[in-house]
Amino acid sequence: QVQLVESGGGLVQAGGSLGLSCAASGRTFSTYAMGWFRQAPGKEREFVAVINWSGGSTYYADSVKGRFTISRDNAKNTVYLQMNNLKPEDTAVYYCAAKRPIMALTNMVYDYWGQGTQVTVSS
């Protein structure tokens, strides 16, 4: 069992930056691929970024490539999402999720989810 808790959301102006964190419980965090997803009001949950168990491989949605960076610290059981040059269309609830053993871009195959953190970007 893995419990995930996101933090770091908030309100920021367009062009600004925010950093999200996702802290995981348990001693098997380093065996999980970790993903970030987001869901805007009235829209389906969509993939944002994913990182493999070691941190050596990442993948991003085209909409955030070059602006967002996913990373992890297995010693701290934490995955991060640094978001720069934020746009109003980035406004959503952001979720972290865990699955093993390999990365995936679809939310349907993730086993564990956090409760989400709100990110609001004003224009």
Short mmCIF file of N, CA and C in Angstrom, two decimals:
data_model
loop_
_atom_site.label_atom_id
_atom_site.label_comp_id
_atom_site.label_asym_id
_atom_site.label_seq_id
_atom_site.Cartn_x
_atom_site.Cartn_y
_atom_site.Cartn_z
N GLN A 1 0.84 -1.18 0.00
CA GLN A 1 0.00 0.00 0.00
C GLN A 1 0.88 1.24 0.00
N VAL A 2 0.54 2.20 -0.83
CA VAL A 2 1.27 3.46 -0.92
C VAL A 2 0.28 4.60 -0.73
N GLN A 3 0.60 5.51 0.16
CA GLN A 3 -0.22 6.71 0.34
C GLN A 3 0.55 7.90 -0.20
N LEU A 4 -0.14 8.74 -0.95
CA LEU A 4 0.48 9.88 -1.61
C LEU A 4 -0.19 11.16 -1.15
N VAL A 5 0.62 12.16 -0.84
CA VAL A 5 0.10 13.45 -0.39
C VAL A 5 0.78 14.56 -1.16
N GLU A 6 -0.02 15.28 -1.96
CA GLU A 6 0.51 16.40 -2.73
C GLU A 6 0.50 17.69 -1.91
N SER A 7 1.40 18.59 -2.26
CA SER A 7 1.43 19.91 -1.64
C SER A 7 2.08 20.89 -2.62
N GLY A 8 1.89 22.17 -2.34
CA GLY A 8 2.56 23.19 -3.12
C GLY A 8 1.69 23.94 -4.10
N GLY A 9 0.43 23.56 -4.20
CA GLY A 9 -0.45 24.28 -5.11
C GLY A 9 -0.75 25.68 -4.61
N GLY A 10 -1.41 26.47 -5.45
CA GLY A 10 -1.76 27.82 -5.05
C GLY A 10 -2.16 28.67 -6.24
N LEU A 11 -2.18 29.97 -6.00
CA LEU A 11 -2.56 30.95 -7.02
C LEU A 11 -1.32 31.68 -7.49
N VAL A 12 -1.15 31.78 -8.79
CA VAL A 12 0.01 32.45 -9.36
C VAL A 12 -0.42 33.17 -10.63
N GLN A 13 0.28 34.24 -10.94
CA GLN A 13 -0.01 34.97 -12.17
C GLN A 13 0.62 34.27 -13.36
N ALA A 14 0.04 34.51 -14.51
CA ALA A 14 0.60 33.95 -15.74
C ALA A 14 2.07 34.36 -15.88
N GLY A 15 2.89 33.40 -16.28
CA GLY A 15 4.31 33.64 -16.39
C GLY A 15 5.09 33.30 -15.14
N GLY A 16 4.38 33.04 -14.06
CA GLY A 16 5.03 32.72 -12.80
C GLY A 16 5.37 31.24 -12.69
N SER A 17 5.85 30.87 -11.50
CA SER A 17 6.30 29.50 -11.26
C SER A 17 5.70 28.94 -9.97
N LEU A 18 5.54 27.64 -9.94
CA LEU A 18 5.12 26.92 -8.74
C LEU A 18 5.83 25.58 -8.71
N GLY A 19 6.10 25.10 -7.51
CA GLY A 19 6.66 23.77 -7.36
C GLY A 19 5.74 22.89 -6.56
N LEU A 20 5.40 21.74 -7.09
CA LEU A 20 4.55 20.78 -6.40
C LEU A 20 5.42 19.65 -5.85
N SER A 21 5.00 19.11 -4.72
CA SER A 21 5.65 17.95 -4.13
C SER A 21 4.61 16.87 -3.89
N CYS A 22 5.07 15.64 -3.92
CA CYS A 22 4.20 14.50 -3.61
C CYS A 22 5.01 13.57 -2.72
N ALA A 23 4.60 13.48 -1.47
CA ALA A 23 5.29 12.63 -0.50
C ALA A 23 4.59 11.29 -0.42
N ALA A 24 5.38 10.23 -0.45
CA ALA A 24 4.84 8.88 -0.43
C ALA A 24 5.21 8.15 0.85
N SER A 25 4.29 7.34 1.32
CA SER A 25 4.57 6.50 2.47
C SER A 25 5.15 5.17 2.00
N GLY A 26 5.70 4.43 2.93
CA GLY A 26 6.15 3.10 2.59
C GLY A 26 7.61 3.02 2.19
N ARG A 27 8.14 1.80 2.19
CA ARG A 27 9.56 1.60 1.92
C ARG A 27 9.83 1.14 0.50
N THR A 28 8.77 1.10 -0.34
CA THR A 28 8.95 0.61 -1.70
C THR A 28 8.82 1.71 -2.74
N PHE A 29 8.91 2.96 -2.31
CA PHE A 29 8.72 4.10 -3.23
C PHE A 29 9.65 3.98 -4.43
N SER A 30 10.87 3.58 -4.21
CA SER A 30 11.86 3.55 -5.29
C SER A 30 11.55 2.50 -6.35
N THR A 31 10.57 1.65 -6.13
CA THR A 31 10.21 0.64 -7.13
C THR A 31 9.07 1.12 -8.04
N TYR A 32 8.54 2.29 -7.76
CA TYR A 32 7.38 2.80 -8.50
C TYR A 32 7.77 3.86 -9.52
N ALA A 33 7.16 3.78 -10.69
CA ALA A 33 7.13 4.92 -11.60
C ALA A 33 6.09 5.90 -11.04
N MET A 34 6.37 7.19 -11.17
CA MET A 34 5.50 8.21 -10.62
C MET A 34 5.03 9.16 -11.72
N GLY A 35 3.76 9.44 -11.72
CA GLY A 35 3.19 10.33 -12.72
C GLY A 35 2.48 11.51 -12.10
N TRP A 36 2.42 12.59 -12.86
CA TRP A 36 1.59 13.75 -12.51
C TRP A 36 0.50 13.86 -13.57
N PHE A 37 -0.71 14.06 -13.09
CA PHE A 37 -1.86 14.26 -13.96
C PHE A 37 -2.59 15.52 -13.49
N ARG A 38 -3.49 16.04 -14.31
CA ARG A 38 -4.27 17.19 -13.90
C ARG A 38 -5.68 17.09 -14.47
N GLN A 39 -6.58 17.76 -13.78
CA GLN A 39 -7.97 17.75 -14.20
C GLN A 39 -8.56 19.13 -13.99
N ALA A 40 -8.96 19.75 -15.10
CA ALA A 40 -9.62 21.04 -15.06
C ALA A 40 -11.13 20.84 -14.96
N PRO A 41 -11.87 21.82 -14.48
CA PRO A 41 -13.32 21.68 -14.35
C PRO A 41 -13.96 21.33 -15.68
N GLY A 42 -14.79 20.30 -15.68
CA GLY A 42 -15.51 19.91 -16.88
C GLY A 42 -14.68 19.14 -17.89
N LYS A 43 -13.44 18.83 -17.54
CA LYS A 43 -12.57 18.10 -18.46
C LYS A 43 -12.12 16.80 -17.85
N GLU A 44 -11.64 15.91 -18.71
CA GLU A 44 -11.13 14.64 -18.24
C GLU A 44 -9.73 14.83 -17.65
N ARG A 45 -9.37 13.90 -16.79
CA ARG A 45 -8.02 13.93 -16.23
C ARG A 45 -7.02 13.65 -17.35
N GLU A 46 -5.94 14.44 -17.39
CA GLU A 46 -4.97 14.29 -18.46
C GLU A 46 -3.56 14.12 -17.92
N PHE A 47 -2.76 13.45 -18.70
CA PHE A 47 -1.36 13.20 -18.36
C PHE A 47 -0.56 14.49 -18.44
N VAL A 48 0.36 14.65 -17.49
CA VAL A 48 1.26 15.80 -17.48
C VAL A 48 2.71 15.35 -17.65
N ALA A 49 3.17 14.47 -16.77
CA ALA A 49 4.57 14.04 -16.79
C ALA A 49 4.70 12.73 -16.03
N VAL A 50 5.77 12.00 -16.35
CA VAL A 50 6.03 10.74 -15.66
C VAL A 50 7.54 10.56 -15.54
N ILE A 51 7.94 9.86 -14.48
CA ILE A 51 9.34 9.58 -14.24
C ILE A 51 9.48 8.13 -13.82
N ASN A 52 10.54 7.50 -14.27
CA ASN A 52 10.70 6.08 -13.93
C ASN A 52 11.26 5.92 -12.53
N TRP A 53 11.45 4.68 -12.09
CA TRP A 53 11.78 4.40 -10.70
C TRP A 53 13.10 5.05 -10.27
N SER A 54 14.05 5.15 -11.18
CA SER A 54 15.37 5.67 -10.81
C SER A 54 15.50 7.17 -11.03
N GLY A 55 14.57 7.73 -11.79
CA GLY A 55 14.71 9.13 -12.16
C GLY A 55 15.47 9.33 -13.45
N GLY A 56 15.89 8.25 -14.06
CA GLY A 56 16.70 8.36 -15.25
C GLY A 56 15.94 8.54 -16.54
N SER A 57 14.63 8.40 -16.47
CA SER A 57 13.81 8.54 -17.67
C SER A 57 12.55 9.33 -17.34
N THR A 58 12.25 10.29 -18.19
CA THR A 58 11.07 11.13 -17.99
C THR A 58 10.35 11.31 -19.33
N TYR A 59 9.08 11.70 -19.21
CA TYR A 59 8.29 11.96 -20.42
C TYR A 59 7.26 13.01 -20.06
N TYR A 60 6.99 13.90 -21.03
CA TYR A 60 6.08 15.02 -20.78
C TYR A 60 5.00 15.12 -21.84
N ALA A 61 3.88 15.65 -21.43
CA ALA A 61 2.86 16.02 -22.40
C ALA A 61 3.39 17.19 -23.24
N ASP A 62 2.98 17.24 -24.49
CA ASP A 62 3.45 18.32 -25.37
C ASP A 62 3.10 19.69 -24.81
N SER A 63 1.98 19.78 -24.14
CA SER A 63 1.50 21.07 -23.64
C SER A 63 2.38 21.65 -22.54
N VAL A 64 3.19 20.83 -21.89
CA VAL A 64 4.03 21.32 -20.79
C VAL A 64 5.51 21.17 -21.07
N LYS A 65 5.87 20.53 -22.16
CA LYS A 65 7.27 20.28 -22.47
C LYS A 65 8.04 21.59 -22.57
N GLY A 66 9.18 21.63 -21.90
CA GLY A 66 9.99 22.84 -21.90
C GLY A 66 9.63 23.81 -20.80
N ARG A 67 8.49 23.60 -20.13
CA ARG A 67 8.07 24.49 -19.04
C ARG A 67 8.04 23.76 -17.69
N PHE A 68 7.70 22.48 -17.70
CA PHE A 68 7.59 21.69 -16.47
C PHE A 68 8.75 20.71 -16.39
N THR A 69 9.17 20.42 -15.15
CA THR A 69 10.22 19.43 -14.92
C THR A 69 9.81 18.51 -13.79
N ILE A 70 9.82 17.21 -14.06
CA ILE A 70 9.53 16.22 -13.04
C ILE A 70 10.84 15.66 -12.53
N SER A 71 10.91 15.43 -11.22
CA SER A 71 12.10 14.85 -10.62
C SER A 71 11.68 14.07 -9.38
N ARG A 72 12.61 13.31 -8.83
CA ARG A 72 12.30 12.54 -7.64
C ARG A 72 13.52 12.40 -6.76
N ASP A 73 13.27 12.21 -5.49
CA ASP A 73 14.32 11.95 -4.51
C ASP A 73 13.89 10.69 -3.75
N ASN A 74 14.45 9.56 -4.11
CA ASN A 74 14.03 8.30 -3.50
C ASN A 74 14.41 8.22 -2.01
N ALA A 75 15.43 8.94 -1.62
CA ALA A 75 15.81 8.95 -0.21
C ALA A 75 14.76 9.67 0.65
N LYS A 76 14.02 10.58 0.01
CA LYS A 76 12.98 11.34 0.71
C LYS A 76 11.58 10.86 0.36
N ASN A 77 11.49 9.82 -0.46
CA ASN A 77 10.17 9.31 -0.87
C ASN A 77 9.29 10.41 -1.46
N THR A 78 9.89 11.23 -2.31
CA THR A 78 9.16 12.39 -2.83
C THR A 78 9.39 12.56 -4.33
N VAL A 79 8.34 12.93 -5.01
CA VAL A 79 8.43 13.31 -6.41
C VAL A 79 8.00 14.76 -6.53
N TYR A 80 8.62 15.46 -7.46
CA TYR A 80 8.39 16.90 -7.60
C TYR A 80 7.91 17.24 -9.01
N LEU A 81 7.24 18.37 -9.12
CA LEU A 81 6.89 18.92 -10.42
C LEU A 81 7.15 20.42 -10.35
N GLN A 82 8.20 20.85 -11.02
CA GLN A 82 8.50 22.27 -11.10
C GLN A 82 7.82 22.83 -12.33
N MET A 83 7.01 23.86 -12.13
CA MET A 83 6.22 24.42 -13.22
C MET A 83 6.62 25.87 -13.42
N ASN A 84 7.16 26.17 -14.59
CA ASN A 84 7.60 27.52 -14.94
C ASN A 84 6.77 28.06 -16.09
N ASN A 85 6.80 29.38 -16.24
CA ASN A 85 6.07 30.05 -17.32
C ASN A 85 4.62 29.54 -17.39
N LEU A 86 3.96 29.58 -16.25
CA LEU A 86 2.61 29.05 -16.17
C LEU A 86 1.63 29.87 -17.00
N LYS A 87 0.64 29.18 -17.52
CA LYS A 87 -0.39 29.78 -18.37
C LYS A 87 -1.76 29.55 -17.73
N PRO A 88 -2.73 30.39 -18.04
CA PRO A 88 -4.07 30.19 -17.48
C PRO A 88 -4.62 28.79 -17.78
N GLU A 89 -4.26 28.23 -18.91
CA GLU A 89 -4.75 26.89 -19.26
C GLU A 89 -4.11 25.78 -18.43
N ASP A 90 -3.14 26.12 -17.61
CA ASP A 90 -2.56 25.14 -16.68
C ASP A 90 -3.40 25.02 -15.41
N THR A 91 -4.40 25.85 -15.26
CA THR A 91 -5.26 25.80 -14.09
C THR A 91 -5.99 24.46 -14.01
N ALA A 92 -5.82 23.78 -12.88
CA ALA A 92 -6.40 22.46 -12.71
C ALA A 92 -6.07 21.96 -11.30
N VAL A 93 -6.69 20.84 -10.94
CA VAL A 93 -6.25 20.09 -9.78
C VAL A 93 -5.17 19.12 -10.27
N TYR A 94 -4.03 19.14 -9.60
CA TYR A 94 -2.91 18.30 -9.98
C TYR A 94 -2.81 17.11 -9.03
N TYR A 95 -2.67 15.93 -9.63
CA TYR A 95 -2.59 14.69 -8.87
C TYR A 95 -1.28 13.97 -9.15
N CYS A 96 -0.70 13.37 -8.13
CA CYS A 96 0.40 12.45 -8.38
C CYS A 96 -0.14 11.02 -8.25
N ALA A 97 0.53 10.11 -8.92
CA ALA A 97 0.07 8.73 -8.96
C ALA A 97 1.27 7.80 -9.07
N ALA A 98 1.09 6.57 -8.60
CA ALA A 98 2.17 5.60 -8.58
C ALA A 98 1.76 4.31 -9.25
N LYS A 99 2.67 3.71 -9.96
CA LYS A 99 2.46 2.39 -10.54
C LYS A 99 3.83 1.72 -10.68
N ARG A 100 3.80 0.43 -10.76
CA ARG A 100 5.05 -0.29 -11.05
C ARG A 100 4.73 -1.45 -11.97
N PRO A 101 5.72 -1.88 -12.75
CA PRO A 101 7.09 -1.38 -12.64
C PRO A 101 7.45 -0.28 -13.63
N ILE A 102 6.70 -0.12 -14.74
CA ILE A 102 7.15 0.77 -15.80
C ILE A 102 6.26 2.00 -15.89
N MET A 103 6.76 3.02 -16.57
CA MET A 103 6.03 4.27 -16.76
C MET A 103 4.83 4.03 -17.66
N ALA A 104 3.84 4.90 -17.51
CA ALA A 104 2.67 4.86 -18.39
C ALA A 104 2.09 6.27 -18.51
N LEU A 105 1.43 6.51 -19.63
CA LEU A 105 0.88 7.83 -19.88
C LEU A 105 -0.62 7.90 -19.61
N THR A 106 -1.25 6.75 -19.41
CA THR A 106 -2.68 6.74 -19.18
C THR A 106 -2.98 6.58 -17.70
N ASN A 107 -3.95 7.35 -17.23
CA ASN A 107 -4.26 7.29 -15.81
C ASN A 107 -4.93 5.98 -15.41
N MET A 108 -5.40 5.22 -16.38
CA MET A 108 -6.19 4.03 -16.07
C MET A 108 -5.37 2.93 -15.41
N VAL A 109 -4.05 2.98 -15.55
CA VAL A 109 -3.23 1.86 -15.07
C VAL A 109 -2.48 2.19 -13.80
N TYR A 110 -2.69 3.36 -13.24
CA TYR A 110 -2.01 3.71 -12.01
C TYR A 110 -2.75 3.12 -10.81
N ASP A 111 -1.97 2.66 -9.84
CA ASP A 111 -2.54 1.94 -8.70
C ASP A 111 -2.90 2.84 -7.53
N TYR A 112 -2.12 3.90 -7.34
CA TYR A 112 -2.33 4.75 -6.17
C TYR A 112 -2.37 6.21 -6.59
N TRP A 113 -3.21 6.98 -5.91
CA TRP A 113 -3.41 8.39 -6.24
C TRP A 113 -3.41 9.23 -4.96
N GLY A 114 -2.91 10.45 -5.11
CA GLY A 114 -3.05 11.41 -4.04
C GLY A 114 -4.39 12.11 -4.12
N GLN A 115 -4.61 13.02 -3.19
CA GLN A 115 -5.91 13.69 -3.11
C GLN A 115 -6.00 14.91 -4.03
N GLY A 116 -4.87 15.33 -4.54
CA GLY A 116 -4.84 16.46 -5.46
C GLY A 116 -4.54 17.78 -4.78
N THR A 117 -3.97 18.69 -5.55
CA THR A 117 -3.70 20.05 -5.08
C THR A 117 -4.07 21.03 -6.18
N GLN A 118 -4.74 22.11 -5.80
CA GLN A 118 -5.25 23.06 -6.78
C GLN A 118 -4.16 24.02 -7.23
N VAL A 119 -4.07 24.19 -8.53
CA VAL A 119 -3.19 25.19 -9.12
C VAL A 119 -4.07 26.13 -9.95
N THR A 120 -4.00 27.42 -9.64
CA THR A 120 -4.78 28.41 -10.36
C THR A 120 -3.84 29.47 -10.92
N VAL A 121 -3.93 29.68 -12.23
CA VAL A 121 -3.08 30.65 -12.90
C VAL A 121 -3.97 31.78 -13.43
N SER A 122 -3.74 32.97 -12.94
CA SER A 122 -4.54 34.11 -13.35
C SER A 122 -3.88 34.83 -14.53
N SER A 123 -4.71 35.40 -15.37
CA SER A 123 -4.18 36.09 -16.56
C SER A 123 -3.92 37.55 -16.28
#
